[in-house]
Amino acid sequence: MPAALTRPGLCRVEQIMGTAITLDLADDLPPARARELADDVFAWMREVDTRFSTYQPGSEVCRFDRGEVLLSEASADLRFVLEACADLWGATDGFFDAYATGRLDPSGFVKGWAAQVASDRLLAAGAPNHCVNAGGDVRVRGVSPSGEPWRIGIRHPWDAMATCLVLSGTDLAVATSGVYERGRHVLDPRRGAPAGGLRSVTVVGTDLGVADAYATAALAMGAAGRGWLDRLDDHTHAVVTDDGRQYHSASIPLTD
């Protein structure tokens, strides 16, 4: 009998940020090196959770929000996130608003940004073929263990066991914001009320933090989010409306 093929790389899942973080390394690395890279990724994600969790009163973001940490005293990561959120507020006409709930909550950017940083570090460390999945915000580079482009399933917003689209690519940042797990948690900052009209929004680009924020902003816009997404440069998208209609960019990277 032929010898069984050994899968290159490593696959690991950990619960961080209140969700499943999955790392799939597809490079044929020495096992010790693959474990070291994985350890670094998950240590980084835990560091981000400790610093930016809005559920931990002692986190840096909560202490900053209460005025216990001055901007001049803040970590470089917090200063970067605050600046990015300000830029995204402008880019989305105020619909991405880290203060929409009345307190500082940059979660709509942080999870995607953290996964993007993890991917950037893997690339710099000599692991160009990988997938980082932070609770549905996905950054893929290179090829999968099969040698083919990565396939990313977009969850059906009414059926957790089904997909509504499957994307494929070798350099994609795919972020989805929806109401099917946490309810209508995204607020329309202009009305101060839960957004309606869209059930889920997926944005595809090359920077996962930006894609994450854009998906959140479009969901906050409601039905008008479709037109705003159509005008975005260098991004594609897919949306499912509250009444079950599905729309997507003509150039979104669907599988055959």
Short mmCIF file of C-alpha atoms in Angstrom, two decimals:
data_model
loop_
_atom_site.label_atom_id
_atom_site.label_comp_id
_atom_site.label_asym_id
_atom_site.label_seq_id
_atom_site.Cartn_x
_atom_site.Cartn_y
_atom_site.Cartn_z
CA MET A 1 0.00 0.00 0.00
CA PRO A 2 1.25 3.54 -0.71
CA ALA A 3 2.36 5.52 2.31
CA ALA A 4 -0.21 7.94 3.69
CA LEU A 5 0.40 11.54 2.75
CA THR A 6 1.50 13.72 5.63
CA ARG A 7 -0.28 17.04 5.86
CA PRO A 8 2.24 19.90 5.91
CA GLY A 9 2.03 22.64 8.47
CA LEU A 10 -0.27 22.83 11.46
CA CYS A 11 -3.87 23.56 12.37
CA ARG A 12 -4.83 24.91 15.81
CA VAL A 13 -7.98 26.40 17.33
CA GLU A 14 -8.24 28.39 20.57
CA GLN A 15 -11.07 30.33 22.21
CA ILE A 16 -10.00 33.98 22.49
CA MET A 17 -12.00 37.23 22.30
CA GLY A 18 -15.13 35.23 23.01
CA THR A 19 -14.84 33.35 19.71
CA ALA A 20 -12.89 30.62 17.97
CA ILE A 21 -9.54 31.70 16.54
CA THR A 22 -8.26 29.23 13.95
CA LEU A 23 -4.76 29.15 12.52
CA ASP A 24 -3.91 26.96 9.54
CA LEU A 25 -0.26 26.90 8.50
CA ALA A 26 0.21 25.25 5.11
CA ASP A 27 3.99 25.51 4.75
CA ASP A 28 6.05 22.34 5.16
CA LEU A 29 7.83 23.57 8.27
CA PRO A 30 9.70 21.60 10.95
CA PRO A 31 7.08 20.77 13.62
CA ALA A 32 8.91 22.74 16.29
CA ARG A 33 9.00 25.84 14.07
CA ALA A 34 5.31 25.50 13.20
CA ARG A 35 4.43 25.26 16.90
CA GLU A 36 6.59 28.30 17.66
CA LEU A 37 4.81 30.37 15.00
CA ALA A 38 1.42 29.21 16.27
CA ASP A 39 2.38 30.06 19.84
CA ASP A 40 3.33 33.57 18.71
CA VAL A 41 0.01 34.07 16.89
CA PHE A 42 -2.12 33.00 19.83
CA ALA A 43 0.00 34.94 22.33
CA TRP A 44 -0.60 38.04 20.20
CA MET A 45 -4.36 37.44 20.02
CA ARG A 46 -4.51 36.99 23.80
CA GLU A 47 -2.51 40.21 24.26
CA VAL A 48 -5.01 42.08 22.07
CA ASP A 49 -7.92 40.61 24.01
CA THR A 50 -6.37 41.66 27.33
CA ARG A 51 -5.76 45.20 26.06
CA PHE A 52 -8.96 45.84 24.10
CA SER A 53 -11.68 43.77 25.76
CA THR A 54 -14.67 45.92 26.65
CA TYR A 55 -15.82 43.18 29.04
CA GLN A 56 -12.77 43.37 31.30
CA PRO A 57 -12.87 46.52 33.48
CA GLY A 58 -9.10 46.39 33.89
CA SER A 59 -8.32 46.37 30.16
CA GLU A 60 -6.43 49.32 28.77
CA VAL A 61 -9.32 50.36 26.54
CA CYS A 62 -11.72 50.44 29.50
CA ARG A 63 -9.28 52.36 31.66
CA PHE A 64 -8.72 54.84 28.84
CA ASP A 65 -12.48 55.25 28.39
CA ARG A 66 -12.83 56.03 32.12
CA GLY A 67 -10.04 58.62 31.90
CA GLU A 68 -7.63 56.58 33.99
CA VAL A 69 -5.11 56.39 31.14
CA LEU A 70 -4.15 59.54 29.25
CA LEU A 71 -3.49 59.42 25.52
CA SER A 72 0.15 60.29 26.23
CA GLU A 73 0.34 57.24 28.52
CA ALA A 74 -1.43 54.83 26.18
CA SER A 75 0.32 51.92 24.50
CA ALA A 76 1.40 52.23 20.88
CA ASP A 77 -1.29 49.71 19.92
CA LEU A 78 -4.07 51.69 21.58
CA ARG A 79 -2.90 54.92 19.97
CA PHE A 80 -2.82 53.20 16.58
CA VAL A 81 -6.33 51.80 17.01
CA LEU A 82 -7.73 55.17 18.12
CA GLU A 83 -6.18 56.89 15.09
CA ALA A 84 -7.43 54.17 12.73
CA CYS A 85 -10.95 54.41 14.16
CA ALA A 86 -10.91 58.19 13.67
CA ASP A 87 -9.83 57.75 10.04
CA LEU A 88 -12.52 55.12 9.48
CA TRP A 89 -15.15 57.40 11.00
CA GLY A 90 -14.30 59.92 8.31
CA ALA A 91 -14.11 57.35 5.52
CA THR A 92 -17.58 55.99 6.37
CA ASP A 93 -19.32 59.34 6.88
CA GLY A 94 -19.56 58.59 10.58
CA PHE A 95 -21.22 55.18 10.29
CA PHE A 96 -18.21 53.42 11.73
CA ASP A 97 -18.24 55.02 15.15
CA ALA A 98 -16.23 53.55 18.02
CA TYR A 99 -18.38 55.66 20.38
CA ALA A 100 -21.77 54.67 18.91
CA THR A 101 -22.82 53.00 22.17
CA GLY A 102 -21.84 56.01 24.26
CA ARG A 103 -18.56 54.46 25.39
CA LEU A 104 -15.36 53.55 23.58
CA ASP A 105 -15.75 50.23 21.78
CA PRO A 106 -13.35 49.71 18.84
CA SER A 107 -14.28 46.01 18.51
CA GLY A 108 -15.55 46.49 14.95
CA PHE A 109 -11.96 47.17 13.90
CA VAL A 110 -9.82 45.41 16.49
CA LYS A 111 -10.58 41.75 15.73
CA GLY A 112 -9.86 42.12 12.03
CA TRP A 113 -6.80 44.27 12.68
CA ALA A 114 -5.40 41.72 15.16
CA ALA A 115 -5.78 38.90 12.64
CA GLN A 116 -4.20 41.06 9.93
CA VAL A 117 -1.19 41.76 12.15
CA ALA A 118 -0.88 38.03 12.90
CA SER A 119 -0.90 37.29 9.16
CA ASP A 120 1.66 40.01 8.44
CA ARG A 121 3.95 38.56 11.09
CA LEU A 122 3.62 35.06 9.69
CA LEU A 123 4.53 36.33 6.23
CA ALA A 124 7.59 38.14 7.61
CA ALA A 125 8.60 35.00 9.56
CA GLY A 126 8.74 32.85 6.43
CA ALA A 127 5.28 31.26 6.49
CA PRO A 128 3.63 32.70 3.36
CA ASN A 129 0.91 30.05 3.08
CA HIS A 130 -1.60 30.39 5.88
CA CYS A 131 -5.13 31.17 7.00
CA VAL A 132 -6.00 33.15 10.13
CA ASN A 133 -9.71 32.99 10.99
CA ALA A 134 -10.84 35.20 13.87
CA GLY A 135 -14.46 34.31 14.39
CA GLY A 136 -15.36 34.64 10.72
CA ASP A 137 -12.94 37.46 9.89
CA VAL A 138 -10.50 35.63 7.62
CA ARG A 139 -7.07 36.49 6.23
CA VAL A 140 -5.61 34.02 3.73
CA ARG A 141 -2.32 34.12 1.91
CA GLY A 142 -0.65 31.73 -0.51
CA VAL A 143 -2.14 28.29 -0.96
CA SER A 144 -3.87 25.74 1.24
CA PRO A 145 -2.31 22.40 2.27
CA SER A 146 -3.71 20.86 -0.93
CA GLY A 147 -1.71 23.34 -3.01
CA GLU A 148 -4.92 24.99 -4.21
CA PRO A 149 -6.20 28.49 -3.39
CA TRP A 150 -7.94 28.81 -0.04
CA ARG A 151 -11.73 28.44 0.02
CA ILE A 152 -13.69 30.66 2.42
CA GLY A 153 -17.30 29.85 3.13
CA ILE A 154 -19.64 32.72 4.04
CA ARG A 155 -22.16 31.58 6.61
CA HIS A 156 -25.81 31.52 5.60
CA PRO A 157 -27.51 34.10 7.84
CA TRP A 158 -30.43 31.81 8.68
CA ASP A 159 -28.72 28.41 8.71
CA ALA A 160 -25.55 27.99 10.75
CA MET A 161 -24.79 24.71 8.97
CA ALA A 162 -24.92 26.18 5.45
CA THR A 163 -23.04 28.72 3.35
CA CYS A 164 -24.53 31.32 1.05
CA LEU A 165 -21.28 31.92 -0.88
CA VAL A 166 -17.87 30.31 -1.16
CA LEU A 167 -14.92 32.51 -2.07
CA SER A 168 -11.50 31.44 -3.28
CA GLY A 169 -8.14 33.17 -3.43
CA THR A 170 -4.49 33.40 -2.46
CA ASP A 171 -4.45 36.91 -0.93
CA LEU A 172 -7.79 37.87 0.59
CA ALA A 173 -9.09 39.65 3.67
CA VAL A 174 -12.72 38.63 4.18
CA ALA A 175 -14.80 40.23 6.96
CA THR A 176 -18.46 39.56 7.71
CA SER A 177 -20.73 41.52 10.01
CA GLY A 178 -24.21 40.17 10.72
CA VAL A 179 -27.08 40.05 13.17
CA TYR A 180 -27.60 36.30 13.27
CA GLU A 181 -25.49 35.53 16.37
CA ARG A 182 -25.62 38.59 18.63
CA GLY A 183 -28.86 40.09 17.40
CA ARG A 184 -29.01 43.70 16.22
CA HIS A 185 -25.92 44.76 18.13
CA VAL A 186 -24.71 47.25 15.50
CA LEU A 187 -26.19 50.71 16.05
CA ASP A 188 -26.99 53.35 13.48
CA PRO A 189 -24.98 56.14 15.16
CA ARG A 190 -27.20 58.86 13.68
CA ARG A 191 -30.37 57.47 15.24
CA GLY A 192 -28.78 55.79 18.25
CA ALA A 193 -30.88 52.72 17.48
CA PRO A 194 -30.18 49.24 16.10
CA ALA A 195 -29.61 49.21 12.36
CA GLY A 196 -32.06 47.36 10.11
CA GLY A 197 -32.39 46.36 6.48
CA LEU A 198 -29.35 44.10 6.11
CA ARG A 199 -28.97 40.67 7.66
CA SER A 200 -25.29 40.24 6.83
CA VAL A 201 -22.52 42.12 5.05
CA THR A 202 -19.27 40.62 3.75
CA VAL A 203 -16.43 42.86 2.55
CA VAL A 204 -13.39 41.53 0.68
CA GLY A 205 -10.14 43.45 0.43
CA THR A 206 -6.48 43.13 1.40
CA ASP A 207 -6.51 44.66 4.92
CA LEU A 208 -8.72 42.80 7.37
CA GLY A 209 -9.05 45.64 9.88
CA VAL A 210 -10.38 47.97 7.19
CA ALA A 211 -12.65 45.26 5.73
CA ASP A 212 -14.01 44.55 9.22
CA ALA A 213 -14.80 48.22 9.82
CA TYR A 214 -16.38 48.64 6.39
CA ALA A 215 -18.63 45.64 6.95
CA THR A 216 -19.73 47.08 10.31
CA ALA A 217 -20.35 50.52 8.78
CA ALA A 218 -22.42 49.13 5.90
CA LEU A 219 -24.54 47.11 8.33
CA ALA A 220 -25.10 50.29 10.36
CA MET A 221 -26.26 52.11 7.22
CA GLY A 222 -29.03 49.59 6.61
CA ALA A 223 -30.36 49.31 3.06
CA ALA A 224 -28.30 52.34 2.00
CA GLY A 225 -25.17 50.31 2.77
CA ARG A 226 -25.48 48.51 -0.57
CA GLY A 227 -24.98 51.70 -2.57
CA TRP A 228 -22.11 52.81 -0.36
CA LEU A 229 -20.35 49.47 -0.82
CA ASP A 230 -20.78 49.73 -4.59
CA ARG A 231 -18.78 52.95 -4.53
CA LEU A 232 -15.83 51.57 -2.57
CA ASP A 233 -12.55 51.32 -4.45
CA ASP A 234 -10.44 48.15 -4.17
CA HIS A 235 -13.10 46.18 -2.28
CA THR A 236 -15.84 43.76 -3.26
CA HIS A 237 -18.83 42.74 -1.18
CA ALA A 238 -21.83 40.50 -0.67
CA VAL A 239 -24.96 41.37 1.30
CA VAL A 240 -28.08 39.53 2.40
CA THR A 241 -31.10 41.69 3.18
CA ASP A 242 -33.57 41.19 6.01
CA ASP A 243 -36.06 39.77 3.53
CA GLY A 244 -33.59 37.18 2.21
CA ARG A 245 -32.40 38.76 -1.00
CA GLN A 246 -28.74 38.32 -1.84
CA TYR A 247 -26.51 40.69 -3.81
CA HIS A 248 -22.80 40.67 -4.55
CA SER A 249 -20.18 42.50 -6.57
CA ALA A 250 -19.67 41.17 -10.08
CA SER A 251 -15.94 40.76 -9.37
CA ILE A 252 -16.16 39.10 -5.97
CA PRO A 253 -13.83 36.03 -6.06
CA LEU A 254 -16.40 33.23 -6.14
CA THR A 255 -15.38 29.63 -6.66
CA ASP A 256 -16.33 28.00 -9.94
#
